[in-house]
Amino acid sequence: MDDLQFGTRNKRGDWAPNAHLDVAPFWHRPFSIWKVLAWVPEYLFPWNAFHMATALLYWFYVVPDVEVMKTLSWGWALWLYAVNAAAIFVMYGAVELFWYVRRKQGTRFKYNAKFPSEQPSDVFWFKSQNIDNFLRSFFISIPLWTLVEVLFLHAFAAGYVPWLSWSDNPWYLAALVLLAPAIHEVHFFCIHRLIHTPLLYKWVHSVHHNSVNPSPWSSLSMHPVEGFLYHAVAFWHLVIPSNPIIAMFQLHIAGFGAVNGHIGFDKLEVTEGTAVDSHAYAHYLHHKYFEVNYGGDGLIPLDKWFGYWHDGSKEGEAMMQARFEKKKARMNAKAART
Ligand SMILES: [Zn+2]
Ligand SMILES: [Zn+2]
């Protein structure tokens, strides 16, 4: 595909989309029901449908019997870890293998023309972003993902929390499924903004931001505090009356969905003329500029409401620069006082 029909490339070879990021259409004024209806397929497919499909596969083929889960034990916990690790290895690994190792698409639709393997840096374990990110994912974040999973499954199985059935609550549970991506955005925005406060940034979140030019393995490359808080989004289903399948869906939006922001390509070409939208640009801009786009890509536009939104346009850039100038002035004034 010709990526210059969809965007522009600068002198360094970095590609940027022509279309600017936009919040979900039900936030648009004047409100248009047609725009909302046109947006629904893009909301469901392919990503949220994929996360629901994996949640169902887990529920029917991976998750042990309820009787087993009434007791916490290493056996089923390690089994879940093994499946989570294998699934991430296959899913993230496939993107890595085809788009980053074999480079089937070259740099078409790639935001940053450079590939991480071309940029060794001292900030990473073994000076390699790939090795560092890979090890952190498999030995820190995926174990914590599994911990969250084991705890909520045990809570449902042991009867510590209500377990609503699909037959008694079909409409409520269906609504909760549709809301799960919004819960994800709000949870992610809150914990993410929190770990961008100066102390926590230094101790915790800087690990994730070492990858200024993210690739699939960067997705779950996190400090343990972040790795736990990020996946703990599934615990909301212990607070609101829910069902373990929806908690699993919520967890998969986080675990498998983390790759979306870190794919590095705006579109993944599947055949000559077809491509899948990655929805990666908002979070790519976050990795590039740090203090913009703490949430997702505008389902619940908290970034817009708090003034952190960068939509990729010149105006977005100017607003960000104005905010940075103000912050600099505030810090200079504070330094002068002390
Ligand atoms: Zn990130
Ligand atoms: Zn961040």
GROMACS .gro file of C-alpha atoms and ligand atoms in nm:
model
  340
    1MET     CA    1   0.000   0.000   0.000
    2ASP     CA    2   0.109   0.356  -0.062
    3ASP     CA    3   0.141   0.510   0.283
    4LEU     CA    4   0.183   0.860   0.136
    5GLN     CA    5  -0.184   0.855   0.041
    6PHE     CA    6  -0.260   0.842   0.413
    7GLY     CA    7   0.017   1.054   0.562
    8THR     CA    8   0.346   1.235   0.518
    9ARG     CA    9   0.709   1.145   0.575
   10ASN     CA   10   0.965   1.390   0.711
   11LYS     CA   11   1.337   1.420   0.630
   12ARG     CA   12   1.428   1.160   0.892
   13GLY     CA   13   1.187   0.918   0.728
   14ASP     CA   14   0.932   0.925   1.012
   15TRP     CA   15   0.576   0.883   0.889
   16ALA     CA   16   0.275   1.066   1.040
   17PRO     CA   17  -0.092   1.017   0.954
   18ASN     CA   18  -0.287   1.297   0.781
   19ALA     CA   19  -0.600   1.220   0.980
   20HIS     CA   20  -0.586   1.361   1.329
   21LEU     CA   21  -0.684   1.164   1.636
   22ASP     CA   22  -1.042   1.215   1.732
   23VAL     CA   23  -1.247   1.133   2.040
   24ALA     CA   24  -1.529   0.877   2.006
   25PRO     CA   25  -1.825   1.027   1.814
   26PHE     CA   26  -2.070   1.027   2.105
   27TRP     CA   27  -1.861   1.314   2.249
   28HIS     CA   28  -1.900   1.519   1.930
   29ARG     CA   29  -2.131   1.822   1.931
   30PRO     CA   30  -2.362   1.848   1.748
   31PHE     CA   31  -2.441   1.487   1.825
   32SER     CA   32  -2.498   1.257   1.528
   33ILE     CA   33  -2.645   0.913   1.579
   34TRP     CA   34  -2.527   0.818   1.227
   35LYS     CA   35  -2.165   0.887   1.317
   36VAL     CA   36  -2.203   0.677   1.630
   37LEU     CA   37  -2.354   0.389   1.434
   38ALA     CA   38  -2.078   0.413   1.173
   39TRP     CA   39  -1.820   0.394   1.451
   40VAL     CA   40  -1.960   0.081   1.623
   41PRO     CA   41  -1.796  -0.175   1.387
   42GLU     CA   42  -1.459  -0.009   1.438
   43TYR     CA   43  -1.518  -0.021   1.816
   44LEU     CA   44  -1.590  -0.393   1.809
   45PHE     CA   45  -1.362  -0.518   1.530
   46PRO     CA   46  -1.108  -0.645   1.523
   47TRP     CA   47  -0.954  -0.572   1.862
   48ASN     CA   48  -1.234  -0.589   2.119
   49ALA     CA   49  -1.383  -0.892   1.942
   50PHE     CA   50  -1.040  -1.054   1.953
   51HIS     CA   51  -1.009  -0.991   2.328
   52MET     CA   52  -1.355  -1.138   2.384
   53ALA     CA   53  -1.266  -1.441   2.171
   54THR     CA   54  -0.951  -1.508   2.373
   55ALA     CA   55  -1.146  -1.459   2.699
   56LEU     CA   56  -1.397  -1.724   2.586
   57LEU     CA   57  -1.122  -1.960   2.471
   58TYR     CA   58  -0.960  -1.926   2.813
   59TRP     CA   59  -1.287  -1.978   2.996
   60PHE     CA   60  -1.378  -2.297   2.810
   61TYR     CA   61  -1.034  -2.453   2.750
   62VAL     CA   62  -0.780  -2.309   2.993
   63VAL     CA   63  -0.939  -2.203   3.322
   64PRO     CA   64  -0.962  -2.499   3.567
   65ASP     CA   65  -1.285  -2.627   3.721
   66VAL     CA   66  -1.452  -2.406   3.978
   67GLU     CA   67  -1.393  -2.677   4.242
   68VAL     CA   68  -1.017  -2.660   4.175
   69MET     CA   69  -1.013  -2.280   4.196
   70LYS     CA   70  -1.179  -2.278   4.538
   71THR     CA   71  -0.833  -2.354   4.674
   72LEU     CA   72  -0.528  -2.148   4.588
   73SER     CA   73  -0.245  -2.366   4.466
   74TRP     CA   74   0.073  -2.342   4.261
   75GLY     CA   75  -0.045  -2.605   4.014
   76TRP     CA   76  -0.320  -2.411   3.840
   77ALA     CA   77  -0.142  -2.078   3.890
   78LEU     CA   78   0.164  -2.205   3.701
   79TRP     CA   79  -0.058  -2.355   3.433
   80LEU     CA   80  -0.221  -2.015   3.376
   81TYR     CA   81   0.121  -1.848   3.369
   82ALA     CA   82   0.239  -2.097   3.107
   83VAL     CA   83  -0.063  -2.029   2.885
   84ASN     CA   84  -0.038  -1.650   2.926
   85ALA     CA   85   0.332  -1.656   2.845
   86ALA     CA   86   0.282  -1.883   2.544
   87ALA     CA   87  -0.006  -1.671   2.413
   88ILE     CA   88   0.194  -1.349   2.442
   89PHE     CA   89   0.495  -1.517   2.286
   90VAL     CA   90   0.285  -1.615   1.985
   91MET     CA   91   0.083  -1.292   1.950
   92TYR     CA   92   0.348  -1.029   2.020
   93GLY     CA   93   0.613  -1.255   1.869
   94ALA     CA   94   0.422  -1.274   1.540
   95VAL     CA   95   0.414  -0.893   1.509
   96GLU     CA   96   0.781  -0.879   1.608
   97LEU     CA   97   0.882  -1.153   1.363
   98PHE     CA   98   0.697  -1.028   1.056
   99TRP     CA   99   0.714  -0.651   1.105
  100TYR     CA  100   1.039  -0.603   1.298
  101VAL     CA  101   1.267  -0.897   1.211
  102ARG     CA  102   1.160  -0.982   0.856
  103ARG     CA  103   1.027  -0.629   0.801
  104LYS     CA  104   0.764  -0.745   0.554
  105GLN     CA  105   0.626  -0.392   0.538
  106GLY     CA  106   0.958  -0.202   0.546
  107THR     CA  107   0.888   0.135   0.706
  108ARG     CA  108   0.552   0.188   0.538
  109PHE     CA  109   0.315   0.344   0.796
  110LYS     CA  110   0.597   0.336   1.055
  111TYR     CA  111   0.597   0.639   1.285
  112ASN     CA  112   0.968   0.616   1.361
  113ALA     CA  113   1.186   0.517   1.066
  114LYS     CA  114   1.440   0.347   1.295
  115PHE     CA  115   1.400  -0.003   1.437
  116PRO     CA  116   1.491  -0.050   1.805
  117SER     CA  117   1.752  -0.315   1.721
  118GLU     CA  118   1.945  -0.043   1.534
  119GLN     CA  119   1.972   0.172   1.846
  120PRO     CA  120   2.172   0.009   2.131
  121SER     CA  121   2.149   0.206   2.456
  122ASP     CA  122   2.291   0.186   2.807
  123VAL     CA  123   1.950   0.231   2.968
  124PHE     CA  124   1.855  -0.126   2.876
  125TRP     CA  125   1.959  -0.460   3.024
  126PHE     CA  126   2.235  -0.598   2.794
  127LYS     CA  127   2.215  -0.260   2.610
  128SER     CA  128   1.933  -0.404   2.399
  129GLN     CA  129   1.579  -0.271   2.404
  130ASN     CA  130   1.451  -0.602   2.268
  131ILE     CA  131   1.621  -0.828   2.526
  132ASP     CA  132   1.538  -0.589   2.813
  133ASN     CA  133   1.173  -0.556   2.714
  134PHE     CA  134   1.136  -0.930   2.651
  135LEU     CA  135   1.280  -1.031   2.988
  136ARG     CA  136   1.076  -0.774   3.180
  137SER     CA  137   0.758  -0.891   3.007
  138PHE     CA  138   0.806  -1.262   3.076
  139PHE     CA  139   0.963  -1.245   3.423
  140ILE     CA  140   0.783  -0.944   3.573
  141SER     CA  141   0.463  -0.837   3.400
  142ILE     CA  142   0.318  -1.172   3.288
  143PRO     CA  143   0.365  -1.326   3.638
  144LEU     CA  144   0.180  -1.023   3.783
  145TRP     CA  145  -0.093  -1.052   3.519
  146THR     CA  146  -0.127  -1.418   3.627
  147LEU     CA  147  -0.138  -1.319   3.994
  148VAL     CA  148  -0.432  -1.085   3.926
  149GLU     CA  149  -0.601  -1.361   3.724
  150VAL     CA  150  -0.557  -1.624   3.997
  151LEU     CA  151  -0.688  -1.388   4.265
  152PHE     CA  152  -1.006  -1.287   4.085
  153LEU     CA  153  -1.082  -1.641   3.968
  154HIS     CA  154  -1.038  -1.766   4.325
  155ALA     CA  155  -1.260  -1.484   4.458
  156PHE     CA  156  -1.541  -1.584   4.218
  157ALA     CA  157  -1.496  -1.959   4.277
  158ALA     CA  158  -1.486  -1.931   4.655
  159GLY     CA  159  -1.797  -1.713   4.656
  160TYR     CA  160  -1.632  -1.403   4.805
  161VAL     CA  161  -1.804  -1.186   4.542
  162PRO     CA  162  -2.131  -1.209   4.349
  163TRP     CA  163  -2.118  -1.421   4.033
  164LEU     CA  164  -2.403  -1.307   3.807
  165SER     CA  165  -2.531  -1.563   3.559
  166TRP     CA  166  -2.590  -1.485   3.190
  167SER     CA  167  -2.937  -1.632   3.195
  168ASP     CA  168  -3.058  -1.412   3.482
  169ASN     CA  169  -2.880  -1.089   3.381
  170PRO     CA  170  -2.829  -1.091   3.003
  171TRP     CA  171  -2.882  -0.718   2.942
  172TYR     CA  172  -2.681  -0.597   3.238
  173LEU     CA  173  -2.388  -0.826   3.157
  174ALA     CA  174  -2.400  -0.738   2.786
  175ALA     CA  175  -2.385  -0.368   2.881
  176LEU     CA  176  -2.090  -0.443   3.109
  177VAL     CA  177  -1.908  -0.614   2.821
  178LEU     CA  178  -1.956  -0.305   2.604
  179LEU     CA  179  -1.838  -0.083   2.889
  180ALA     CA  180  -1.525  -0.285   2.966
  181PRO     CA  181  -1.303  -0.095   2.717
  182ALA     CA  182  -1.419   0.232   2.879
  183ILE     CA  183  -1.335   0.096   3.226
  184HIS     CA  184  -0.992   0.011   3.087
  185GLU     CA  185  -0.936   0.366   2.961
  186VAL     CA  186  -1.039   0.530   3.287
  187HIS     CA  187  -0.835   0.288   3.500
  188PHE     CA  188  -0.532   0.322   3.275
  189PHE     CA  189  -0.555   0.701   3.266
  190CYS     CA  190  -0.570   0.721   3.648
  191ILE     CA  191  -0.281   0.485   3.728
  192HIS     CA  192  -0.077   0.619   3.438
  193ARG     CA  193  -0.118   0.984   3.542
  194LEU     CA  194  -0.030   0.878   3.899
  195ILE     CA  195   0.298   0.715   3.796
  196HIS     CA  196   0.386   1.027   3.596
  197THR     CA  197   0.414   1.224   3.922
  198PRO     CA  198   0.786   1.303   3.970
  199LEU     CA  199   0.880   1.050   4.240
  200LEU     CA  200   0.683   0.758   4.101
  201TYR     CA  201   0.802   0.839   3.752
  202LYS     CA  202   1.163   0.809   3.863
  203TRP     CA  203   1.113   0.487   4.062
  204VAL     CA  204   0.850   0.311   3.859
  205HIS     CA  205   0.740   0.437   3.523
  206SER     CA  206   1.076   0.543   3.375
  207VAL     CA  207   1.138   0.171   3.309
  208HIS     CA  208   0.855   0.165   3.058
  209HIS     CA  209   0.956   0.498   2.904
  210ASN     CA  210   1.311   0.385   2.832
  211SER     CA  211   1.155   0.269   2.506
  212VAL     CA  212   1.112   0.605   2.334
  213ASN     CA  213   1.065   0.419   2.006
  214PRO     CA  214   0.839   0.135   2.121
  215SER     CA  215   0.803  -0.204   1.956
  216PRO     CA  216   0.579  -0.502   2.050
  217TRP     CA  217   0.802  -0.625   2.334
  218SER     CA  218   0.785  -0.275   2.492
  219SER     CA  219   0.415  -0.321   2.561
  220LEU     CA  220   0.451  -0.510   2.887
  221SER     CA  221   0.800  -0.390   2.975
  222MET     CA  222   0.714  -0.246   3.315
  223HIS     CA  223   0.838  -0.198   3.669
  224PRO     CA  224   0.659  -0.449   3.903
  225VAL     CA  225   0.447  -0.174   4.062
  226GLU     CA  226   0.318  -0.070   3.722
  227GLY     CA  227   0.283  -0.431   3.604
  228PHE     CA  228   0.053  -0.505   3.898
  229LEU     CA  229  -0.152  -0.182   3.890
  230TYR     CA  230  -0.201  -0.210   3.515
  231HIS     CA  231  -0.348  -0.562   3.525
  232ALA     CA  232  -0.540  -0.492   3.848
  233VAL     CA  233  -0.804  -0.332   3.624
  234ALA     CA  234  -0.975  -0.676   3.634
  235PHE     CA  235  -1.036  -0.630   4.008
  236TRP     CA  236  -1.310  -0.378   3.921
  237HIS     CA  237  -1.523  -0.685   3.854
  238LEU     CA  238  -1.491  -0.784   4.218
  239VAL     CA  239  -1.631  -0.443   4.314
  240ILE     CA  240  -1.911  -0.414   4.060
  241PRO     CA  241  -2.139  -0.721   4.037
  242SER     CA  242  -2.005  -0.916   3.740
  243ASN     CA  243  -1.910  -1.251   3.591
  244PRO     CA  244  -1.562  -1.409   3.562
  245ILE     CA  245  -1.578  -1.416   3.181
  246ILE     CA  246  -1.612  -1.036   3.177
  247ALA     CA  247  -1.329  -1.004   3.429
  248MET     CA  248  -1.121  -1.221   3.193
  249PHE     CA  249  -1.220  -0.999   2.898
  250GLN     CA  250  -1.115  -0.694   3.102
  251LEU     CA  251  -0.781  -0.858   3.180
  252HIS     CA  252  -0.722  -0.946   2.815
  253ILE     CA  253  -0.797  -0.589   2.702
  254ALA     CA  254  -0.506  -0.495   2.929
  255GLY     CA  255  -0.266  -0.786   2.870
  256PHE     CA  256  -0.313  -0.859   2.501
  257GLY     CA  257  -0.435  -0.506   2.424
  258ALA     CA  258  -0.112  -0.348   2.552
  259VAL     CA  259   0.045  -0.426   2.217
  260ASN     CA  260  -0.188  -0.183   2.039
  261GLY     CA  261  -0.014   0.128   2.165
  262HIS     CA  262   0.330  -0.013   2.092
  263ILE     CA  263   0.304  -0.162   1.744
  264GLY     CA  264   0.490   0.134   1.594
  265PHE     CA  265   0.301   0.108   1.264
  266ASP     CA  266  -0.026   0.291   1.199
  267LYS     CA  267  -0.155   0.011   0.980
  268LEU     CA  268  -0.050  -0.350   0.959
  269GLU     CA  269  -0.073  -0.456   0.597
  270VAL     CA  270  -0.235  -0.796   0.568
  271THR     CA  271  -0.264  -0.832   0.191
  272GLU     CA  272  -0.181  -0.598  -0.101
  273GLY     CA  273  -0.487  -0.384  -0.051
  274THR     CA  274  -0.604  -0.451   0.305
  275ALA     CA  275  -0.465  -0.340   0.638
  276VAL     CA  276  -0.563  -0.345   1.003
  277ASP     CA  277  -0.560  -0.018   1.198
  278SER     CA  278  -0.331  -0.050   1.499
  279HIS     CA  279  -0.477   0.243   1.700
  280ALA     CA  280  -0.118   0.302   1.814
  281TYR     CA  281  -0.074   0.672   1.737
  282ALA     CA  282  -0.207   0.828   2.059
  283HIS     CA  283   0.022   0.615   2.274
  284TYR     CA  284   0.311   0.654   2.028
  285LEU     CA  285   0.286   1.031   2.084
  286HIS     CA  286   0.290   0.961   2.459
  287HIS     CA  287   0.620   0.773   2.423
  288LYS     CA  288   0.757   1.053   2.207
  289TYR     CA  289   0.653   1.352   2.420
  290PHE     CA  290   0.592   1.185   2.764
  291GLU     CA  291   0.340   1.438   2.901
  292VAL     CA  292   0.053   1.398   2.655
  293ASN     CA  293  -0.212   1.129   2.597
  294TYR     CA  294  -0.209   0.942   2.928
  295GLY     CA  295  -0.521   0.748   2.837
  296GLY     CA  296  -0.629   0.564   2.526
  297ASP     CA  297  -0.737   0.706   2.194
  298GLY     CA  298  -1.045   0.897   2.301
  299LEU     CA  299  -1.316   0.651   2.403
  300ILE     CA  300  -1.341   0.838   2.732
  301PRO     CA  301  -1.154   1.160   2.648
  302LEU     CA  302  -0.999   1.230   2.987
  303ASP     CA  303  -0.688   1.371   2.819
  304LYS     CA  304  -0.899   1.627   2.639
  305TRP     CA  305  -1.085   1.724   2.957
  306PHE     CA  306  -0.759   1.764   3.152
  307GLY     CA  307  -0.576   1.943   2.869
  308TYR     CA  308  -0.326   1.666   2.789
  309TRP     CA  309  -0.465   1.573   2.448
  310HIS     CA  310  -0.232   1.573   2.148
  311ASP     CA  311  -0.421   1.476   1.835
  312GLY     CA  312  -0.117   1.478   1.607
  313SER     CA  313  -0.210   1.810   1.443
  314LYS     CA  314  -0.016   2.139   1.438
  315GLU     CA  315  -0.269   2.279   1.687
  316GLY     CA  316  -0.214   1.980   1.915
  317GLU     CA  317   0.160   2.041   1.896
  318ALA     CA  318   0.116   2.413   1.973
  319MET     CA  319  -0.108   2.340   2.272
  320MET     CA  320   0.148   2.096   2.408
  321GLN     CA  321   0.434   2.345   2.361
  322ALA     CA  322   0.233   2.618   2.536
  323ARG     CA  323   0.171   2.384   2.828
  324PHE     CA  324   0.541   2.289   2.848
  325GLU     CA  325   0.640   2.660   2.842
  326LYS     CA  326   0.401   2.733   3.127
  327LYS     CA  327   0.540   2.442   3.326
  328LYS     CA  328   0.895   2.561   3.266
  329ALA     CA  329   0.803   2.913   3.383
  330ARG     CA  330   0.641   2.769   3.698
  331MET     CA  331   0.949   2.562   3.775
  332ASN     CA  332   1.184   2.856   3.712
  333ALA     CA  333   0.975   3.075   3.943
  334LYS     CA  334   0.985   2.806   4.210
  335ALA     CA  335   1.362   2.767   4.171
  336ALA     CA  336   1.407   3.145   4.202
  337ARG     CA  337   1.206   3.150   4.527
  338THR     CA  338   1.413   2.879   4.695
  339ZN      ZN  339   0.367   0.256   2.654
  340ZN      ZN  340   0.380   0.709   3.052
   0.00000   0.00000   0.00000
